[in-house]
Amino acid sequence: MNKKLYHKVIDYINEEITSGNLTIGDLLPSETQLSKLLNVSVGTVRKAIDKLENSNLLYRHHGKGTYVSDYGFDNSMFNFFSYGSETGSSIRIYKTTPIRKKTTATTEVALQLEIERGADVIYLERRGYIDEKNPIIIEKSWWIAEVVEGLQKPNIHIPDLLYALIYKKFATQIITSKEVLTAGIADSKTAKILHINKGDPVVILNRYSYAKDKGLVEFRITTGRADMFSYRTTIGNNDY
Amino acid sequence: MNKKLYHKVIDYINEEITSGNLTIGDLLPSETQLSKLLNVSVGTVRKAIDKLENSNLLYRHHGKGTYVSDYGFDNSMFNFFSYGSETGSSIRIYKTTPIRKKTTATTEVALQLEIERGADVIYLERRGYIDEKNPIIIEKSWWIAEVVEGLQKPNIHIPDLLYALIYKKFATQIITSKEVLTAGIADSKTAKILHINKGDPVVILNRYSYAKDKGLVEFRITTGRADMFSYRTTIGNNDY
DNA sequence: TAGTGGTCTAGACCACATA
DNA sequence: ATGTGGTCTAGACCACTAC
């Protein structure tokens, strides 16, 4: 489809990660190794890694190498948690999947997934923990049924890194996720799960995930405690 | 301080923008022109513009040129507004400055600005409008007094693009802003100004602005209506 | 010292926009 | 046809990390 050479490199790295050959914290081949392996110049490899570093999938460590970061597709803006005034560095979130079922799309879900109302969808509800006790996020996720048919079966173990499973089991490679962040207040049901009071502020994140050759396949709503969440960016120059 | 050549280019462009020589929507000199002007290679110019494009200060238009965007220092994450399910493209916000005064730092402000409690600060309170009627954001801003001494005087006109004024009048060039986004609920005072109900969700953005050779000079809290705000990002590959 | 990523250059060629 | 940004190359040299 796209004839840019650096896509060859990006695709290669993406696939190594999505397939699980490379996972969080792993070291990539060096830039010169990759350039030989894929028959492109080092400059092209650098450009590809630049892009992936920019989208937080990789990070470089001068003198050591390039690593797979934990800010990839399987995570999200919700990596940026903070406790009071702490550093806000990434924290690993453990997930459970208390609800999974095959169902039909409501009007809202159909709209978001761009499918017909009443079409089959696979629904997952997950909870995210930083310790073993209290969930701090609730994740509701709808998948187009034909893409992940069988994911709802209780005998399938759903790992923390869901997308690696989706790739292996359903040959579906998530390439892009779009996220929209806003604020809201907790209803009584949400408040109960998150151990906060009804009416407390929550952060709401909508995610749309796109698979290679398949387009939009997942719509997800994540709700998190506002007091546990902050998102950080820098405008202007980072080097100063 | 830093011997990277592309900083020469970044500094040049930053100064052109901060000084007002170039402003939102303006066309930059072409890459070859810049490379001749600053005696660096085109590749170095490209690298500098890459960085500035990445931090949303500039955008390129293939075949036409490179332009100053409206996502610069003077704006922020709060550029990303949306109405219902619309595109969420950038919308110009008009600002008024109903309150300005010289005062002393509270414990909280002193902590954030890393100064002594009770030290002199200049306080500005601004409101942001998209139409002429109802403000959708409230901006409270504290500056280190010695940096912008006189800004509180009522005869100084405060433009929408505050940082251009700060540069011209106080020789202070804002280089970097760090922003931290979270959610909260409106207290009665805030709710009244924003025309929402007490307890409604709001988005809260803290900003720390750093000036060249001066370090941290401004701390700002912006509060916005959650129903008017959403922040968008993409994880993974943008090119697909 | 060897290997990694980081900067910089110079030039070829491609793709888009405009007149 | 000309000028702009976009891709790709090949190579020199620097800076950080490890042994």
Coordinates of N, CA, C and O (backbone and C1' of nucleotides) in Angstrom, one line a residue, chain A residues 4-6 40-41 43-44 47 61-64, chain D residues 6-12 14-18:
Chain A
K4 N 6.8 3.7 1.3 CA 8.0 4.2 2.1 C 8.8 3.1 2.7 O 8.3 2.2 3.3
L5 N 10.1 3.2 2.5 CA 11.0 2.1 2.9 C 11.0 2.0 4.4 O 11.1 0.9 4.9
Y6 N 10.9 3.0 5.1 CA 11.0 2.9 6.6 C 9.8 2.1 7.1 O 9.9 1.7 8.3
V40 N 18.3 -1.9 4.3 CA 18.1 -0.5 4.2 C 19.3 0.2 4.9 O 20.1 -0.4 5.6
S41 N 19.4 1.5 4.6 CA 20.5 2.3 5.3 C 20.2 2.5 6.7 O 19.0 2.4 7.2
G43 N 20.3 5.2 8.2 CA 19.4 6.4 8.3 C 18.0 6.1 8.3 O 17.2 6.7 9.0
T44 N 17.6 5.1 7.4 CA 16.2 4.7 7.3 C 15.8 4.0 8.6 O 14.6 4.2 9.1
K47 N 15.2 6.6 11.2 CA 13.9 7.3 10.9 C 12.7 6.5 11.5 O 11.8 7.0 12.1
H61 N 18.4 4.1 24.6 CA 19.3 4.4 25.7 C 20.7 4.5 25.1 O 21.3 3.5 24.8
H62 N 21.2 5.8 25.1 CA 22.4 6.0 24.5 C 23.6 5.1 25.0 O 23.8 5.1 26.2
G63 N 24.2 4.5 24.1 CA 25.3 3.6 24.5 C 24.9 2.2 24.8 O 25.7 1.3 24.8
K64 N 23.6 2.0 25.0 CA 23.2 0.6 25.4 C 22.3 0.0 24.3 O 22.6 -1.1 23.8
Chain D
dG6 P 7.6 17.6 4.8 O5' 7.9 16.6 3.6 C5' 6.9 15.7 3.0 C4' 7.5 14.4 2.6 C3' 8.3 13.7 3.7 O3' 7.9 12.3 3.6 C1' 9.7 14.0 1.9
dT7 P 8.6 11.2 4.5 O5' 9.7 10.6 3.5 C5' 9.2 9.9 2.4 C4' 10.4 9.3 1.7 C3' 11.3 8.3 2.5 O3' 11.3 7.1 1.7 C1' 12.7 9.9 1.4
dC8 P 11.9 5.8 2.4 O5' 13.4 5.9 2.1 C5' 13.9 5.7 0.7 C4' 15.4 6.0 0.6 C3' 16.2 5.3 1.7 O3' 16.8 4.1 1.1 C1' 16.9 7.6 1.1
dT9 P 17.9 3.3 1.9 O5' 19.3 4.0 1.5 C5' 19.5 4.3 0.1 C4' 20.8 5.1 0.0 C3' 21.9 4.5 0.8 O3' 22.9 4.1 -0.1 C1' 21.7 6.9 1.0
dA10 P 24.0 3.0 0.4 O5' 25.2 3.9 0.8 C5' 25.7 4.9 -0.1 C4' 26.8 5.6 0.6 C3' 27.6 4.8 1.6 O3' 29.0 5.0 1.3 C1' 26.8 6.7 2.7
dG11 P 30.1 4.1 2.1 O5' 30.8 5.3 3.0 C5' 31.0 6.6 2.4 C4' 31.1 7.6 3.5 C3' 32.0 7.1 4.7 O3' 33.0 8.0 5.0 C1' 30.0 8.1 5.5
dA12 P 34.3 7.5 5.9 O5' 34.5 8.8 6.8 C5' 34.3 10.1 6.2 C4' 34.0 11.1 7.4 C3' 34.8 10.8 8.6 O3' 35.5 12.0 9.0 C1' 32.5 11.0 9.1
dC14 P 35.4 13.8 16.4 O5' 34.1 13.9 17.3 C5' 33.1 14.8 17.0 C4' 31.9 14.5 18.0 C3' 32.3 14.2 19.4 O3' 31.5 15.0 20.3 C1' 31.0 12.5 18.6
dA15 P 31.6 14.9 21.9 O5' 30.6 13.7 22.3 C5' 29.2 14.0 22.2 C4' 28.5 13.0 23.1 C3' 29.1 12.7 24.5 O3' 28.0 12.5 25.3 C1' 29.2 10.7 23.2
dC16 P 28.2 12.4 26.9 O5' 27.6 10.9 27.2 C5' 26.3 10.6 26.8 C4' 26.2 9.1 26.8 C3' 26.6 8.4 28.2 O3' 25.5 7.7 28.6 C1' 27.7 7.3 26.3
dT17 P 25.5 6.8 30.0 O5' 26.0 5.4 29.6 C5' 25.3 4.6 28.7 C4' 25.9 3.2 28.6 C3' 26.4 2.6 29.9 O3' 25.7 1.4 30.1 C1' 28.1 2.4 28.3
dA18 P 25.9 0.5 31.4 O5' 27.0 -0.6 30.9 C5' 26.7 -1.5 29.8 C4' 27.9 -2.2 29.4 C3' 28.7 -2.9 30.5 O3' 28.6 -4.3 30.2 C1' 30.2 -1.6 29.2

